[in-house]
Short mmCIF file of C-alpha atoms and ligand atoms in Angstrom, two decimals:
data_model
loop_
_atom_site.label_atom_id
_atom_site.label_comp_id
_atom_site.label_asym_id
_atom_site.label_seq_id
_atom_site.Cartn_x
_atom_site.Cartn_y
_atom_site.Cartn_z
CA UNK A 584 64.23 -85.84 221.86
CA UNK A 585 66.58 -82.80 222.19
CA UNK A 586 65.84 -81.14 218.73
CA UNK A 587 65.18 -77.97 220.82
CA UNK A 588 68.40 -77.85 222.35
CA UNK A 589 70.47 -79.09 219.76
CA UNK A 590 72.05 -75.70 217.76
CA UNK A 591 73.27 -76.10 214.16
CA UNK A 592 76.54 -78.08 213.62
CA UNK A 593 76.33 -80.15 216.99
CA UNK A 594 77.18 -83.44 216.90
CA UNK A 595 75.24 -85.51 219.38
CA UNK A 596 76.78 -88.73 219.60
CA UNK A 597 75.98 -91.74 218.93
CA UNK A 598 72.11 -91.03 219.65
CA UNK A 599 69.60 -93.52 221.19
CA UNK A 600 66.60 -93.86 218.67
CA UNK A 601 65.00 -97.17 217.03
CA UNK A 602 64.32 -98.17 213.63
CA UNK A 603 61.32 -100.15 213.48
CA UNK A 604 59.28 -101.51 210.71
CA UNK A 605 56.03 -100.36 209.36
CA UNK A 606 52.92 -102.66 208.50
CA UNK A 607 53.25 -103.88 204.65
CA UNK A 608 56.18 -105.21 202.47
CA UNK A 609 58.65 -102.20 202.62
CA UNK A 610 59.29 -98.56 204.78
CA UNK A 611 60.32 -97.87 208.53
CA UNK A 612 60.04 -95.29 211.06
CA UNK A 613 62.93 -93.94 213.00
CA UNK A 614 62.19 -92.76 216.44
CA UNK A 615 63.92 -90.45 219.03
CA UNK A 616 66.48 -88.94 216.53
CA UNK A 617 67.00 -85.25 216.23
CA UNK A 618 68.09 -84.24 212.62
CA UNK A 619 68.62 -80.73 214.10
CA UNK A 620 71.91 -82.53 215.37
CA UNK A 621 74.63 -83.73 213.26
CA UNK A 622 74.70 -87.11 213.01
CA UNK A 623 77.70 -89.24 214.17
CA UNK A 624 79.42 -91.22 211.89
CA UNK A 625 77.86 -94.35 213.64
CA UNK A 626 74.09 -93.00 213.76
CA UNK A 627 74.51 -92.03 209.87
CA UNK A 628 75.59 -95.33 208.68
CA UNK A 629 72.42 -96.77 210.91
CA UNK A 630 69.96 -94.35 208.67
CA UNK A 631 71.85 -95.10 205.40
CA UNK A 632 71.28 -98.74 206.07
CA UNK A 633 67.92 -98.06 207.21
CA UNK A 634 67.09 -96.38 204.39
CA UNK A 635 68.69 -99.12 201.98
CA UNK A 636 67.10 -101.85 203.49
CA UNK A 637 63.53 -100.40 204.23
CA UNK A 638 63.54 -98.31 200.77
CA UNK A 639 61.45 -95.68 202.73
CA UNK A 640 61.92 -94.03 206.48
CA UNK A 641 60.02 -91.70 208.32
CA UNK A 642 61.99 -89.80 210.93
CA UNK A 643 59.09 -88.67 213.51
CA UNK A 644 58.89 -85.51 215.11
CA UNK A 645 61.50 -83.37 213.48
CA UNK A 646 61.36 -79.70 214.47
CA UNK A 647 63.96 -78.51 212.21
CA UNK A 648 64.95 -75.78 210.28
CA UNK A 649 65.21 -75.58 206.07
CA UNK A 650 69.04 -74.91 207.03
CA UNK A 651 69.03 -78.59 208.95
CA UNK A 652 67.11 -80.25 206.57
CA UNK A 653 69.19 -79.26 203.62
CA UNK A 654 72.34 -79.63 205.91
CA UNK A 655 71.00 -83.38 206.60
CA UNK A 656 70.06 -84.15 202.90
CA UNK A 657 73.83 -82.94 201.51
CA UNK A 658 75.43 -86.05 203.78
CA UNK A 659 73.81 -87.83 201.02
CA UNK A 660 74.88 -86.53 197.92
CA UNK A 661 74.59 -83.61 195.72
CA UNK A 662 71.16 -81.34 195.72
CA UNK A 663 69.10 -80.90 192.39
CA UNK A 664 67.42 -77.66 192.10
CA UNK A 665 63.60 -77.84 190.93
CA UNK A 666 63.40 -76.15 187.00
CA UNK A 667 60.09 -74.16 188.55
CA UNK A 668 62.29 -71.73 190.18
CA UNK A 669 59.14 -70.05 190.81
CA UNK A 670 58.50 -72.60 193.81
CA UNK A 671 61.74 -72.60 195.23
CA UNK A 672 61.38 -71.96 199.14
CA UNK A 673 62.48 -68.21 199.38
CA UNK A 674 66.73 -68.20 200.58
CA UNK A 675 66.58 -71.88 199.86
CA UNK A 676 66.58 -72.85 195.97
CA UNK A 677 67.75 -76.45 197.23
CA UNK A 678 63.89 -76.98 198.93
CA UNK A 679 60.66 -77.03 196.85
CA UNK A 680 57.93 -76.30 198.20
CA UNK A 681 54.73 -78.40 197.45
CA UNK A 682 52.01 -76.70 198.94
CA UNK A 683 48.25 -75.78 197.73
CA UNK A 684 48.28 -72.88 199.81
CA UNK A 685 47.55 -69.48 197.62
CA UNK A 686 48.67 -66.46 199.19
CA UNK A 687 47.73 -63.11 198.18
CA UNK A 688 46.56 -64.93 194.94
CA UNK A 689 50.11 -66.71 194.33
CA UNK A 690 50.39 -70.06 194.70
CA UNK A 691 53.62 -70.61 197.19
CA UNK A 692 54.25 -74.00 196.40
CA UNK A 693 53.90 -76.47 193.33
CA UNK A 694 49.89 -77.70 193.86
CA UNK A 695 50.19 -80.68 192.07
CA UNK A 696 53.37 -82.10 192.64
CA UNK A 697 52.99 -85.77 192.34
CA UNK A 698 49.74 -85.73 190.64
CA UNK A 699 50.88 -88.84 188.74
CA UNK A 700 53.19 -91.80 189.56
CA UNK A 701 56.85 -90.91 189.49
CA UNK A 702 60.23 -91.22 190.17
CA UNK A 703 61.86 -87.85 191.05
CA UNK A 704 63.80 -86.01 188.84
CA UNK A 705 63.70 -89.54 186.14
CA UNK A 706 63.26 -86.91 183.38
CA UNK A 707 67.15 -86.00 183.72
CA UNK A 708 70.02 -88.16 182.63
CA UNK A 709 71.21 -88.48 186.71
CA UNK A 710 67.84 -88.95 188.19
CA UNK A 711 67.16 -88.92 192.16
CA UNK A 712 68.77 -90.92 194.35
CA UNK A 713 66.50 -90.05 197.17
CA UNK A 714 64.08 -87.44 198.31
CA UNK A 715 63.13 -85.90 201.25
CA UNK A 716 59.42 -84.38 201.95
CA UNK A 717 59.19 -82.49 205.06
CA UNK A 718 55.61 -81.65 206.79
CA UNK A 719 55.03 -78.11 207.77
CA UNK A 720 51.34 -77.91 207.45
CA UNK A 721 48.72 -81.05 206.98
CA UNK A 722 45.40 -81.08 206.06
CA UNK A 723 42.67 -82.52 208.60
CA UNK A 724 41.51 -85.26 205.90
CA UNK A 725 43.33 -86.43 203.21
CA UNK A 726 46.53 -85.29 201.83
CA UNK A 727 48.45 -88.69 202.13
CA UNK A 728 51.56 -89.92 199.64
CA UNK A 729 51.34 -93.60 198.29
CA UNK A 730 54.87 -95.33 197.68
CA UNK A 731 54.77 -98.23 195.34
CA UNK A 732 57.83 -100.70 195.43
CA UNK A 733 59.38 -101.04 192.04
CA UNK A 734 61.65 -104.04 193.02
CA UNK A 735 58.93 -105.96 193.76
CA UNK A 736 56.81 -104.92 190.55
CA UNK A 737 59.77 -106.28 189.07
CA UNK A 738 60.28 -110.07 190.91
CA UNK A 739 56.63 -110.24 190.46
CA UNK A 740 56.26 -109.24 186.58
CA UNK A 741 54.44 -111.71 184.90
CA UNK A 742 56.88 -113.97 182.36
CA UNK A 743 55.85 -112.23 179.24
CA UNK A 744 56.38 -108.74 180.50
CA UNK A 745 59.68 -109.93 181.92
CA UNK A 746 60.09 -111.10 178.40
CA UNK A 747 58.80 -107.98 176.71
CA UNK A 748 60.80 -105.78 179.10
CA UNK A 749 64.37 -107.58 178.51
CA UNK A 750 67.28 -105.25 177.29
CA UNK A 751 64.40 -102.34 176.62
CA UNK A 752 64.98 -98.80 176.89
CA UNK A 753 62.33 -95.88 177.60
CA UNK A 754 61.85 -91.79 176.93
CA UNK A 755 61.48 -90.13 180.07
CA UNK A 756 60.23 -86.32 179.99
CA UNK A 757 59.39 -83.56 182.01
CA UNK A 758 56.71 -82.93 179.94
CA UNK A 759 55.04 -85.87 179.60
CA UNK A 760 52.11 -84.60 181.23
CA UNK A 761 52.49 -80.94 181.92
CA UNK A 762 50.25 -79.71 179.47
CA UNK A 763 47.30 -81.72 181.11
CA UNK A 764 48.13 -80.52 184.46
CA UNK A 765 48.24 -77.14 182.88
CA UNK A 766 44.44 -77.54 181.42
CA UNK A 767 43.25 -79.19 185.17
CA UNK A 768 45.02 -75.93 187.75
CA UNK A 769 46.89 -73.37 187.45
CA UNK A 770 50.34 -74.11 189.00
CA UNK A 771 52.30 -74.98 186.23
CA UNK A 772 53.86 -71.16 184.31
CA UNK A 773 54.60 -71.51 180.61
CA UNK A 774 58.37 -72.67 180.82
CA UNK A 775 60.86 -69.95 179.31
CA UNK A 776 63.50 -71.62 176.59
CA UNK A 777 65.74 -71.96 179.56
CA UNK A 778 63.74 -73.63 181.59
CA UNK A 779 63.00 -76.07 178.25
CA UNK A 780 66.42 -76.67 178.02
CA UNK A 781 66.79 -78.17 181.53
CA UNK A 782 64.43 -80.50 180.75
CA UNK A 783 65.35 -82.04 177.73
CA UNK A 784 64.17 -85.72 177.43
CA UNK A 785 66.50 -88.95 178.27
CA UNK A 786 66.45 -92.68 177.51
CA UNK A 787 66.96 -94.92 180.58
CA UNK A 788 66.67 -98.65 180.73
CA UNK A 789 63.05 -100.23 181.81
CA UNK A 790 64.82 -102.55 184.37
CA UNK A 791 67.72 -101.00 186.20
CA UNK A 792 69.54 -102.16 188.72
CA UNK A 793 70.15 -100.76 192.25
CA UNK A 794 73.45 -99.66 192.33
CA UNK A 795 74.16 -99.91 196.30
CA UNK A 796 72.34 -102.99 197.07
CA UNK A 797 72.02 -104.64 193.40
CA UNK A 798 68.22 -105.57 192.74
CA UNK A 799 66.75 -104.71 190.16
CA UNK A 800 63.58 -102.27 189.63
CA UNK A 801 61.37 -101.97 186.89
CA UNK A 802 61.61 -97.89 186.64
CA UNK A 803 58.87 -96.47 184.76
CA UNK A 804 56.08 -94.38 185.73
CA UNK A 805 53.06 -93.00 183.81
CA UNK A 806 53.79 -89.27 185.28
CA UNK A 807 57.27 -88.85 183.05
CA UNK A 808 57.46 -92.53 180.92
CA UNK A 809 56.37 -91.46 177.62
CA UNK A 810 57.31 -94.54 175.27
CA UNK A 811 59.51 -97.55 174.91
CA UNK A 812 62.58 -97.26 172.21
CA UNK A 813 62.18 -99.29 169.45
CA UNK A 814 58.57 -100.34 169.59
CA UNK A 815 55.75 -99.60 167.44
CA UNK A 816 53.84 -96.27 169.07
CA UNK A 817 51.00 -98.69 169.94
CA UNK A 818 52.73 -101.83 171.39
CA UNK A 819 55.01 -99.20 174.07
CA UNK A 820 51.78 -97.95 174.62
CA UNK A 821 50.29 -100.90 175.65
CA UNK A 822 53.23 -102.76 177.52
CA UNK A 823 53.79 -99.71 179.41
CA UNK A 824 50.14 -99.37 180.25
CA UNK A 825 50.33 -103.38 181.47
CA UNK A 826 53.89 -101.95 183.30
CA UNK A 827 51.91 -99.09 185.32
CA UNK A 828 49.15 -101.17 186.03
CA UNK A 829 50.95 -103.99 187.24
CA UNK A 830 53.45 -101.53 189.64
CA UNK A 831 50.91 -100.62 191.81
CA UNK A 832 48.86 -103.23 192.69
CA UNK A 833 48.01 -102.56 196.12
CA UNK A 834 50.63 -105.44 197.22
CA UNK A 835 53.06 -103.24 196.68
CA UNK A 836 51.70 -100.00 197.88
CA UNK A 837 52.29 -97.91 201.09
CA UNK A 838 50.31 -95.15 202.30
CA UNK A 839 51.67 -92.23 204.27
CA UNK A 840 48.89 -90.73 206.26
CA UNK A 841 51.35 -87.80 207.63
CA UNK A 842 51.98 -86.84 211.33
CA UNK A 843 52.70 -83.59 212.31
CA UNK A 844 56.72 -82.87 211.83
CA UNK A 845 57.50 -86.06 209.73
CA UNK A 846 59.96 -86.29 207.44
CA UNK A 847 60.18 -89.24 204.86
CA UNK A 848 63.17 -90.22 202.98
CA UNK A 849 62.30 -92.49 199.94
CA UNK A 850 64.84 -94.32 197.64
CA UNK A 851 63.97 -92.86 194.24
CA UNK A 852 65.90 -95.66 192.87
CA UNK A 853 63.36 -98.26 194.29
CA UNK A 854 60.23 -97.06 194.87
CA UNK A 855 57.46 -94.30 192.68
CA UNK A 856 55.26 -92.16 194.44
CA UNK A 857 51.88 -90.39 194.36
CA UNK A 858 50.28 -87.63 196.00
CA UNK A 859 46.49 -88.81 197.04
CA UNK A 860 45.09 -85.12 197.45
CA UNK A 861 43.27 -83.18 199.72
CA UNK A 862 40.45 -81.23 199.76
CA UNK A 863 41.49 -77.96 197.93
CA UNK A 864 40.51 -75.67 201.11
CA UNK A 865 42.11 -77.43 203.25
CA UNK A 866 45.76 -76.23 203.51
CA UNK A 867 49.13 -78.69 203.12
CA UNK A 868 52.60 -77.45 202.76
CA UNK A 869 55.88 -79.71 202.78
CA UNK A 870 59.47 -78.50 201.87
CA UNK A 871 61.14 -81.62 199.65
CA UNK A 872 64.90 -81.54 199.13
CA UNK A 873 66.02 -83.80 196.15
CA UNK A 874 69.12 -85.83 195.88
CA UNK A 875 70.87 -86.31 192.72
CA UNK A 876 71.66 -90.44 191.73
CA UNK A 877 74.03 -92.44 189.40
CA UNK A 878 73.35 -92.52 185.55
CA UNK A 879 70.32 -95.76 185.99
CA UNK A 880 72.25 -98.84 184.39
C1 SIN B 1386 56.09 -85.17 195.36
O1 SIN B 1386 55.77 -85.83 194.38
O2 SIN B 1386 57.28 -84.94 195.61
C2 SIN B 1386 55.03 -84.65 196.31
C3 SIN B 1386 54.37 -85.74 197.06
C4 SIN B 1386 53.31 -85.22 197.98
O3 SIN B 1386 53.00 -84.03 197.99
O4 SIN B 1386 52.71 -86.02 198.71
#
């Protein structure tokens, strides 16, 4: 790989790297392409397709800057900008950082991102499209991310859910668990009424429907899902429970167990995610740029 050599804004053409498929029902890794470059058109429409078809890639090895990585993530769409300002990656509110690193007793990154099952962003009316978690320290043990595959929680939903879930509507929010994660650590700040008003809650359907490559998805998730419209407080309850349970049965799960540089692009339309954890002296930082997506239909 060149990613040394290449400087900001070239275009390497037409680069010579493989896409090949990892162990278990869904995600790839790309190998021998430098992100530090711009893409050609060709190479581009190689990762988008990728990326479609695989739901999940992880481009090895990429030395590259926050400028490159934000650079790359723009080709595919808008950037959202995290409400915790607070952990915005100084110069660089488009990055998050997600880190359990305290320095000089602040936290510089959010230490529990992902503490539950999620889709990014699904707490806004134009959720994530994608996302895009960069490694910049790992841990020794631990510290992996667990993918679950929400189009095949959905082919594989038992006939009564299927039933249960037909035409239904949920309440995602921001808050769904944020108190909790403010009674177990101390990364989450009281939110000021503008930061509340960012994260006002939103109805999306339970099943949506891909809209690049058409399947459908069941998209809930216990970290922002808080109940189902029109149901009795303790049937959502229950069908969502039987909804989480049944999206990540380890069939559909892939772990990440990080190398050094990686950077994983997920489809946020297709797949939830989870951060596993590390040991809390052990130190993990990764930048994460998130795409904005289509209203979920
Ligand atoms: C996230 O949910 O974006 C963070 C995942 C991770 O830290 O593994």
């Amino acid at each position: 790989m060149s990613t040394a050599t290449a400087l900001r804004g070239d275009v390497l053409a037409s680069q010579d790297f493989v896409i090949r498929k990892l162990d278990g029902a869904f995600g790839a890794e790309i190998l021998g392409l430098d992100l530090g470059a711009t893409l050609d058109d060709e190479d581009f429409a190689r990762v988008h397709a990728a990326h479609l078809e695989h739901h999940l890639v992880v481009f090895r090895d990429q030395r590259i800057t926050p400028r490159q990585h934000i650079d790359f993530s723009r080709r595919f769409g808008k950037l959202m900008i995290h409400v915790l300002h607070q952990y915005h990656l100084p110069g660089h509110p488009e990055i998050l950082t997600v880190s359990n690193i305290i320095e000089d007793g602040k936290p510089v990154g959010l230490g529990d991102a992902g503490k539950y099952w999620h889709s990014d962003i699904s707490y806004k009316a134009l959720p994530s499209l994608g996302s895009l978690l960069h490694a910049q320290e790992l841990p020794a043990e631990g510290g992996d991310t667990l993918f679950a595959d929400m189009h095949l929680a959905y082919d594989t939903l038992p006939a009564h859910l299927r039933k249960a879930v037909d035409g239904k509507r949920a309440v995602h929010s921001y808050l769904a668990k944020y108190g909790q994660m403010q009674k177990d650590g101390n990364w989450r700040p009281q939110l000021s009424e503008q930061q509340l008003a960012q994260v006002q809650e939103v109805v999306h359907p339970v099943v949506r429907t891909h809209p690049e490559s058409g399947r459908k998805a069941l998209f809930v998730s216990e970290g922002f899902t808080t109940r189902i419209e029109g149901l009795p407080e303790d049937e959502s309850a229950a069908l969502l429970e039987a909804l989480f349970a049944h999206s990540i049965k380890p069939e559909h799960v892939y772990r990440h167990r990080w190398q050094p540089h990686d950077l994983v692009f997920w489809d946020n339309r297709s797949l939830i995610h989870l951060a596993a954890g590390c040991p809390p002296h052990l130190r993990r930082k990764l930048y994460r740029t998130t795409i904005e997506g289509d209203a979920p239909y």
